[in-house]
């Protein structure tokens, strides 16, 4: 049964390895009007257990979570799937990014549906669009189950 | 009076990367090859001025520096070139890595000669071979055995 717990409006959580990419996503949200703010942590800190995924989401309660899959792709993909499928993700949107979609898909043997981050206007626009779409979905789910 | 004996310095490298996962993969691989990873720092910390490149290199004195270029490629490539051409790099070898060589080359408009990191044994072996070759070149130029 979907969770009826309300997500915090305007919060996006980002799990990434790169401080540069974190800065780019932060700038994207600011350019989009600043209605959403970013909380972030390094993907490796989740894997090592330095940050507890469930506690982190419960604390910040984001509408949308952006996961980035970096090398080693197979290991990080498996870890991503455990987070994506966790109960604490119910009612939240998610966006998947990577710096090399071809290699990621090749290693996984499947279409990851990830957006490729290069750092140009075109790919950043795609990420912004995906965040907006996932926010709408999360809001619709919240209204449905409120 | 006997001359003091000086053992040749153990080969050492410094890693400048954005991803903690990659730093750990490369450190493990270097350690297995008998190469010391003297230190590492985040590329973004150099860009932001949190770490001074000249002081960092002077402190650890690595024979080879491994730079990773992550998005935004255009901006990071320009910054990498200032580091590569700095006086403090004289007499040191360098190895360049990235997670997406095609995109990097496309954006910078030249062959970056970077090695693509996927996190599989094949590309990790390529990186080890490149580091070993760079260490050998530096040792030969300095007239000392490796």
mmCIF file of C-alpha atoms in Angstrom:
data_model
loop_
_atom_site.group_PDB
_atom_site.id
_atom_site.type_symbol
_atom_site.label_atom_id
_atom_site.label_comp_id
_atom_site.label_asym_id
_atom_site.label_seq_id
_atom_site.Cartn_x
_atom_site.Cartn_y
_atom_site.Cartn_z
ATOM 1 C CA UNK A 1 0.000 0.000 0.000
ATOM 2 C CA UNK A 2 1.460 3.384 -0.904
ATOM 3 C CA UNK A 3 2.647 5.504 1.964
ATOM 4 C CA UNK A 4 0.360 8.363 2.902
ATOM 5 C CA UNK A 5 3.229 10.241 4.490
ATOM 6 C CA UNK A 6 3.516 13.690 2.970
ATOM 7 C CA UNK A 7 6.746 14.654 1.279
ATOM 8 C CA UNK A 8 8.280 18.041 1.939
ATOM 9 C CA UNK A 9 7.314 20.393 -0.850
ATOM 10 C CA UNK A 10 10.282 21.867 -2.640
ATOM 11 C CA UNK A 11 12.991 19.438 -1.539
ATOM 12 C CA UNK A 12 15.114 17.524 -4.036
ATOM 13 C CA UNK A 13 17.717 15.055 -2.766
ATOM 14 C CA UNK A 14 20.805 14.309 -4.835
ATOM 15 C CA UNK A 15 23.103 11.315 -4.421
ATOM 16 C CA UNK A 16 26.166 11.892 -6.562
ATOM 17 C CA UNK A 17 29.925 11.384 -6.509
ATOM 18 C CA UNK A 18 30.938 14.686 -8.019
ATOM 19 C CA UNK A 19 30.906 18.064 -6.270
ATOM 20 C CA UNK A 20 30.927 19.733 -9.693
ATOM 21 C CA UNK A 21 27.699 17.970 -10.676
ATOM 22 C CA UNK A 22 26.147 18.810 -7.321
ATOM 23 C CA UNK A 23 26.955 22.482 -8.003
ATOM 24 C CA UNK A 24 25.437 22.237 -11.507
ATOM 25 C CA UNK A 25 22.171 20.738 -10.228
ATOM 26 C CA UNK A 26 22.053 23.343 -7.470
ATOM 27 C CA UNK A 27 22.404 26.076 -10.100
ATOM 28 C CA UNK A 28 19.665 24.429 -12.204
ATOM 29 C CA UNK A 29 17.177 24.560 -9.354
ATOM 30 C CA UNK A 30 18.060 28.175 -8.644
ATOM 31 C CA UNK A 31 17.597 29.103 -12.317
ATOM 32 C CA UNK A 32 14.241 27.339 -12.323
ATOM 33 C CA UNK A 33 12.960 29.914 -9.857
ATOM 34 C CA UNK A 34 14.294 28.608 -6.587
ATOM 35 C CA UNK A 35 11.018 26.923 -5.596
ATOM 36 C CA UNK A 36 12.949 23.721 -4.903
ATOM 37 C CA UNK A 37 16.017 23.418 -2.733
ATOM 38 C CA UNK A 38 18.668 20.741 -2.801
ATOM 39 C CA UNK A 39 19.965 18.405 -0.146
ATOM 40 C CA UNK A 40 22.771 16.088 -1.192
ATOM 41 C CA UNK A 41 25.263 13.489 -0.105
ATOM 42 C CA UNK A 42 27.958 11.467 -1.812
ATOM 43 C CA UNK A 43 26.786 8.140 -3.244
ATOM 44 C CA UNK A 44 29.875 6.430 -1.771
ATOM 45 C CA UNK A 45 28.879 7.564 1.735
ATOM 46 C CA UNK A 46 25.584 5.678 1.362
ATOM 47 C CA UNK A 47 27.381 2.570 0.127
ATOM 48 C CA UNK A 48 29.842 2.646 3.012
ATOM 49 C CA UNK A 49 27.024 3.158 5.514
ATOM 50 C CA UNK A 50 28.424 6.536 6.605
ATOM 51 C CA UNK A 51 24.993 7.943 5.729
ATOM 52 C CA UNK A 52 21.896 5.825 6.361
ATOM 53 C CA UNK A 53 19.612 6.064 3.297
ATOM 54 C CA UNK A 54 16.355 5.525 5.158
ATOM 55 C CA UNK A 55 17.185 7.982 7.935
ATOM 56 C CA UNK A 56 18.382 10.526 5.395
ATOM 57 C CA UNK A 57 15.120 10.413 3.426
ATOM 58 C CA UNK A 58 13.015 10.435 6.571
ATOM 59 C CA UNK A 59 14.911 13.461 7.825
ATOM 60 C CA UNK A 60 14.761 15.566 4.623
ATOM 61 C CA UNK A 61 11.608 14.016 3.164
ATOM 62 C CA UNK A 62 12.306 14.991 -0.456
ATOM 63 C CA UNK A 63 9.719 14.979 -3.250
ATOM 64 C CA UNK A 64 12.279 13.809 -5.775
ATOM 65 C CA UNK A 65 15.528 11.863 -5.442
ATOM 66 C CA UNK A 66 18.260 12.083 -8.104
ATOM 67 C CA UNK A 67 20.588 9.083 -8.165
ATOM 68 C CA UNK A 68 23.814 9.131 -10.175
ATOM 69 C CA UNK A 69 25.484 5.883 -11.219
ATOM 70 C CA UNK A 70 29.255 6.167 -11.622
ATOM 71 C CA UNK A 71 31.906 3.424 -11.988
ATOM 72 C CA UNK A 72 32.051 0.651 -10.938
ATOM 73 C CA UNK A 73 28.719 0.515 -12.798
ATOM 74 C CA UNK A 74 27.622 -3.032 -11.968
ATOM 75 C CA UNK A 75 28.248 -2.682 -8.233
ATOM 76 C CA UNK A 76 26.673 0.788 -8.026
ATOM 77 C CA UNK A 77 23.664 -0.300 -10.106
ATOM 78 C CA UNK A 78 22.944 -3.132 -7.678
ATOM 79 C CA UNK A 79 23.184 -0.738 -4.754
ATOM 80 C CA UNK A 80 20.971 1.806 -6.522
ATOM 81 C CA UNK A 81 18.275 -0.848 -7.044
ATOM 82 C CA UNK A 82 18.124 -1.624 -3.318
ATOM 83 C CA UNK A 83 17.561 2.085 -2.634
ATOM 84 C CA UNK A 84 15.064 2.589 -5.460
ATOM 85 C CA UNK A 85 12.974 -0.354 -4.244
ATOM 86 C CA UNK A 86 13.064 0.604 -0.559
ATOM 87 C CA UNK A 87 9.764 1.406 1.190
ATOM 88 C CA UNK A 88 11.058 4.848 2.055
ATOM 89 C CA UNK A 89 10.973 5.747 -1.682
ATOM 90 C CA UNK A 90 7.193 5.323 -1.899
ATOM 91 C CA UNK A 91 5.442 8.511 -2.960
ATOM 92 C CA UNK A 92 8.676 10.126 -4.122
ATOM 93 C CA UNK A 93 9.833 10.730 -7.666
ATOM 94 C CA UNK A 94 13.220 9.607 -8.895
ATOM 95 C CA UNK A 95 15.611 10.665 -11.643
ATOM 96 C CA UNK A 96 18.601 8.610 -12.724
ATOM 97 C CA UNK A 97 21.762 10.152 -14.164
ATOM 98 C CA UNK A 98 25.172 8.928 -15.254
ATOM 99 C CA UNK A 99 28.166 10.352 -17.101
ATOM 100 C CA UNK A 100 28.231 7.553 -19.708
ATOM 101 C CA UNK A 101 24.898 5.980 -20.583
ATOM 102 C CA UNK A 102 26.330 3.751 -23.343
ATOM 103 C CA UNK A 103 28.862 2.140 -21.008
ATOM 104 C CA UNK A 104 26.363 1.827 -18.173
ATOM 105 C CA UNK A 105 23.806 0.106 -20.429
ATOM 106 C CA UNK A 106 26.523 -2.097 -21.917
ATOM 107 C CA UNK A 107 27.720 -3.253 -18.480
ATOM 108 C CA UNK A 108 24.173 -3.829 -17.215
ATOM 109 C CA UNK A 109 22.917 -5.409 -20.415
ATOM 110 C CA UNK A 110 19.741 -3.363 -20.192
ATOM 111 C CA UNK A 111 18.481 0.167 -20.830
ATOM 112 C CA UNK A 112 19.122 1.985 -17.559
ATOM 113 C CA UNK A 113 16.851 4.894 -18.599
ATOM 114 C CA UNK A 114 19.533 7.183 -17.200
ATOM 115 C CA UNK A 115 20.059 10.732 -18.409
ATOM 116 C CA UNK A 116 23.619 11.464 -19.454
ATOM 117 C CA UNK A 117 25.345 14.346 -17.667
ATOM 118 C CA UNK A 118 27.909 16.166 -19.774
ATOM 119 C CA UNK A 119 27.565 19.643 -18.363
ATOM 120 C CA UNK A 120 26.092 21.372 -21.437
ATOM 121 C CA UNK A 121 22.810 23.287 -21.614
ATOM 122 C CA UNK A 122 21.020 20.484 -23.471
ATOM 123 C CA UNK A 123 21.606 17.708 -20.946
ATOM 124 C CA UNK A 124 21.042 20.018 -17.981
ATOM 125 C CA UNK A 125 17.722 21.063 -19.526
ATOM 126 C CA UNK A 126 16.745 17.375 -19.809
ATOM 127 C CA UNK A 127 17.506 16.873 -16.128
ATOM 128 C CA UNK A 128 15.486 19.943 -15.201
ATOM 129 C CA UNK A 129 12.534 18.658 -17.237
ATOM 130 C CA UNK A 130 12.774 15.235 -15.569
ATOM 131 C CA UNK A 131 12.857 16.798 -12.086
ATOM 132 C CA UNK A 132 9.741 18.849 -12.930
ATOM 133 C CA UNK A 133 7.896 15.776 -14.265
ATOM 134 C CA UNK A 134 8.808 13.661 -11.224
ATOM 135 C CA UNK A 135 7.778 16.501 -8.888
ATOM 136 C CA UNK A 136 4.361 16.616 -10.548
ATOM 137 C CA UNK A 137 3.996 12.848 -10.194
ATOM 138 C CA UNK A 138 4.981 12.967 -6.519
ATOM 139 C CA UNK A 139 2.520 15.794 -5.882
ATOM 140 C CA UNK A 140 -0.275 13.925 -7.666
ATOM 141 C CA UNK A 141 0.443 10.839 -5.533
ATOM 142 C CA UNK A 142 0.399 12.959 -2.396
ATOM 143 C CA UNK A 143 -2.990 14.445 -3.257
ATOM 144 C CA UNK A 144 -4.357 11.005 -4.093
ATOM 145 C CA UNK A 145 -3.291 9.469 -0.802
ATOM 146 C CA UNK A 146 -3.657 12.490 1.498
ATOM 147 C CA UNK B 1 84.470 6.473 5.415
ATOM 148 C CA UNK B 2 81.615 4.531 3.862
ATOM 149 C CA UNK B 3 79.232 6.421 1.689
ATOM 150 C CA UNK B 4 75.665 6.511 2.943
ATOM 151 C CA UNK B 5 73.442 4.342 0.838
ATOM 152 C CA UNK B 6 70.299 5.798 -0.623
ATOM 153 C CA UNK B 7 67.541 3.463 -1.694
ATOM 154 C CA UNK B 8 65.738 4.700 -4.800
ATOM 155 C CA UNK B 9 62.467 6.376 -3.875
ATOM 156 C CA UNK B 10 59.464 4.073 -3.974
ATOM 157 C CA UNK B 11 57.310 5.093 -6.926
ATOM 158 C CA UNK B 12 54.496 7.340 -5.774
ATOM 159 C CA UNK B 13 51.466 8.890 -7.434
ATOM 160 C CA UNK B 14 48.823 11.478 -6.560
ATOM 161 C CA UNK B 15 45.196 11.089 -7.616
ATOM 162 C CA UNK B 16 43.011 14.045 -8.507
ATOM 163 C CA UNK B 17 39.481 12.803 -8.999
ATOM 164 C CA UNK B 18 35.840 13.620 -8.285
ATOM 165 C CA UNK B 19 34.662 10.189 -7.210
ATOM 166 C CA UNK B 20 35.559 8.442 -3.953
ATOM 167 C CA UNK B 21 34.644 5.112 -5.567
ATOM 168 C CA UNK B 22 37.169 5.651 -8.342
ATOM 169 C CA UNK B 23 39.862 6.778 -5.931
ATOM 170 C CA UNK B 24 39.393 3.548 -3.973
ATOM 171 C CA UNK B 25 39.433 1.369 -7.117
ATOM 172 C CA UNK B 26 42.653 2.964 -8.370
ATOM 173 C CA UNK B 27 44.284 2.841 -4.912
ATOM 174 C CA UNK B 28 43.563 -0.891 -4.613
ATOM 175 C CA UNK B 29 44.917 -1.556 -8.067
ATOM 176 C CA UNK B 30 48.081 0.493 -7.456
ATOM 177 C CA UNK B 31 48.696 -1.164 -4.123
ATOM 178 C CA UNK B 32 48.486 -4.590 -5.794
ATOM 179 C CA UNK B 33 51.101 -3.382 -8.295
ATOM 180 C CA UNK B 34 53.497 -2.158 -5.584
ATOM 181 C CA UNK B 35 52.911 1.532 -6.313
ATOM 182 C CA UNK B 36 52.262 3.977 -3.476
ATOM 183 C CA UNK B 37 49.263 6.235 -3.785
ATOM 184 C CA UNK B 38 50.700 9.111 -1.782
ATOM 185 C CA UNK B 39 47.571 11.179 -1.636
ATOM 186 C CA UNK B 40 44.385 12.198 -3.377
ATOM 187 C CA UNK B 41 42.236 15.254 -3.582
ATOM 188 C CA UNK B 42 38.973 16.253 -5.210
ATOM 189 C CA UNK B 43 39.277 18.080 -8.516
ATOM 190 C CA UNK B 44 36.549 20.497 -7.372
ATOM 191 C CA UNK B 45 38.594 21.467 -4.301
ATOM 192 C CA UNK B 46 41.427 22.597 -6.556
ATOM 193 C CA UNK B 47 39.017 24.558 -8.748
ATOM 194 C CA UNK B 48 37.410 26.282 -5.791
ATOM 195 C CA UNK B 49 40.803 27.097 -4.283
ATOM 196 C CA UNK B 50 40.171 24.959 -1.190
ATOM 197 C CA UNK B 51 43.419 23.167 -2.032
ATOM 198 C CA UNK B 52 46.422 24.964 -3.567
ATOM 199 C CA UNK B 53 47.821 22.840 -6.397
ATOM 200 C CA UNK B 54 51.415 24.083 -6.035
ATOM 201 C CA UNK B 55 51.473 23.435 -2.295
ATOM 202 C CA UNK B 56 49.750 20.074 -2.730
ATOM 203 C CA UNK B 57 52.347 18.854 -5.232
ATOM 204 C CA UNK B 58 55.259 20.297 -3.231
ATOM 205 C CA UNK B 59 54.031 18.576 -0.074
ATOM 206 C CA UNK B 60 53.610 15.056 -1.506
ATOM 207 C CA UNK B 61 56.127 15.243 -4.347
ATOM 208 C CA UNK B 62 54.498 12.566 -6.539
ATOM 209 C CA UNK B 63 56.360 11.254 -9.574
ATOM 210 C CA UNK B 64 53.091 10.870 -11.487
ATOM 211 C CA UNK B 65 49.786 12.719 -11.150
ATOM 212 C CA UNK B 66 46.525 11.089 -12.280
ATOM 213 C CA UNK B 67 43.912 13.651 -13.296
ATOM 214 C CA UNK B 68 40.287 12.729 -13.931
ATOM 215 C CA UNK B 69 38.132 14.995 -16.103
ATOM 216 C CA UNK B 70 34.447 14.888 -15.177
ATOM 217 C CA UNK B 71 31.528 17.128 -16.265
ATOM 218 C CA UNK B 72 31.357 19.993 -16.993
ATOM 219 C CA UNK B 73 33.961 18.825 -19.505
ATOM 220 C CA UNK B 74 34.670 22.157 -21.213
ATOM 221 C CA UNK B 75 35.328 24.008 -17.975
ATOM 222 C CA UNK B 76 37.269 21.178 -16.321
ATOM 223 C CA UNK B 77 39.407 20.629 -19.424
ATOM 224 C CA UNK B 78 40.505 24.273 -19.377
ATOM 225 C CA UNK B 79 41.307 24.046 -15.679
ATOM 226 C CA UNK B 80 43.178 20.768 -16.152
ATOM 227 C CA UNK B 81 45.365 22.437 -18.807
ATOM 228 C CA UNK B 82 46.430 25.159 -16.364
ATOM 229 C CA UNK B 83 47.394 22.456 -13.844
ATOM 230 C CA UNK B 84 49.175 20.341 -16.459
ATOM 231 C CA UNK B 85 51.199 23.338 -17.663
ATOM 232 C CA UNK B 86 52.102 24.598 -14.187
ATOM 233 C CA UNK B 87 55.800 24.808 -13.307
ATOM 234 C CA UNK B 88 55.243 22.448 -10.390
ATOM 235 C CA UNK B 89 54.442 19.647 -12.895
ATOM 236 C CA UNK B 90 57.902 19.848 -14.488
ATOM 237 C CA UNK B 91 59.689 16.491 -14.275
ATOM 238 C CA UNK B 92 56.500 14.636 -13.309
ATOM 239 C CA UNK B 93 54.443 12.270 -15.382
ATOM 240 C CA UNK B 94 50.711 12.478 -15.834
ATOM 241 C CA UNK B 95 47.897 10.098 -16.655
ATOM 242 C CA UNK B 96 44.493 11.345 -17.704
ATOM 243 C CA UNK B 97 41.224 9.491 -17.055
ATOM 244 C CA UNK B 98 37.548 10.193 -17.623
ATOM 245 C CA UNK B 99 34.264 8.280 -17.474
ATOM 246 C CA UNK B 100 33.269 9.272 -21.033
ATOM 247 C CA UNK B 101 36.108 9.730 -23.518
ATOM 248 C CA UNK B 102 33.824 10.163 -26.557
ATOM 249 C CA UNK B 103 31.906 13.038 -24.982
ATOM 250 C CA UNK B 104 35.061 14.627 -23.567
ATOM 251 C CA UNK B 105 36.827 14.539 -26.966
ATOM 252 C CA UNK B 106 33.702 15.822 -28.708
ATOM 253 C CA UNK B 107 33.395 18.790 -26.359
ATOM 254 C CA UNK B 108 37.066 19.756 -26.189
ATOM 255 C CA UNK B 109 37.458 19.256 -29.948
ATOM 256 C CA UNK B 110 40.624 17.175 -29.722
ATOM 257 C CA UNK B 111 41.849 13.745 -28.663
ATOM 258 C CA UNK B 112 42.201 14.084 -24.915
ATOM 259 C CA UNK B 113 44.210 10.816 -24.771
ATOM 260 C CA UNK B 114 42.240 10.042 -21.623
ATOM 261 C CA UNK B 115 41.663 6.449 -20.511
ATOM 262 C CA UNK B 116 38.004 5.654 -19.945
ATOM 263 C CA UNK B 117 37.091 4.330 -16.493
ATOM 264 C CA UNK B 118 34.277 1.784 -16.349
ATOM 265 C CA UNK B 119 35.406 -0.135 -13.283
ATOM 266 C CA UNK B 120 36.106 -3.429 -15.042
ATOM 267 C CA UNK B 121 39.445 -5.307 -14.930
ATOM 268 C CA UNK B 122 40.245 -4.314 -18.525
ATOM 269 C CA UNK B 123 40.203 -0.558 -18.054
ATOM 270 C CA UNK B 124 41.806 -0.763 -14.602
ATOM 271 C CA UNK B 125 44.694 -2.725 -16.148
ATOM 272 C CA UNK B 126 45.035 -0.041 -18.824
ATOM 273 C CA UNK B 127 45.334 2.610 -16.132
ATOM 274 C CA UNK B 128 47.948 0.603 -14.211
ATOM 275 C CA UNK B 129 49.944 0.128 -17.409
ATOM 276 C CA UNK B 130 49.794 3.859 -18.173
ATOM 277 C CA UNK B 131 50.914 4.762 -14.644
ATOM 278 C CA UNK B 132 53.756 2.239 -14.734
ATOM 279 C CA UNK B 133 54.895 3.612 -18.113
ATOM 280 C CA UNK B 134 54.745 7.192 -16.810
ATOM 281 C CA UNK B 135 56.751 6.234 -13.700
ATOM 282 C CA UNK B 136 59.357 4.558 -15.878
ATOM 283 C CA UNK B 137 59.660 7.608 -18.132
ATOM 284 C CA UNK B 138 60.124 9.897 -15.127
ATOM 285 C CA UNK B 139 62.687 7.558 -13.550
ATOM 286 C CA UNK B 140 64.653 7.287 -16.789
ATOM 287 C CA UNK B 141 64.658 11.060 -17.273
ATOM 288 C CA UNK B 142 65.920 11.485 -13.697
ATOM 289 C CA UNK B 143 68.603 8.824 -14.275
ATOM 290 C CA UNK B 144 67.457 6.541 -11.479
ATOM 291 C CA UNK B 145 66.355 2.933 -11.540
ATOM 292 C CA UNK B 146 62.730 2.130 -10.956
#
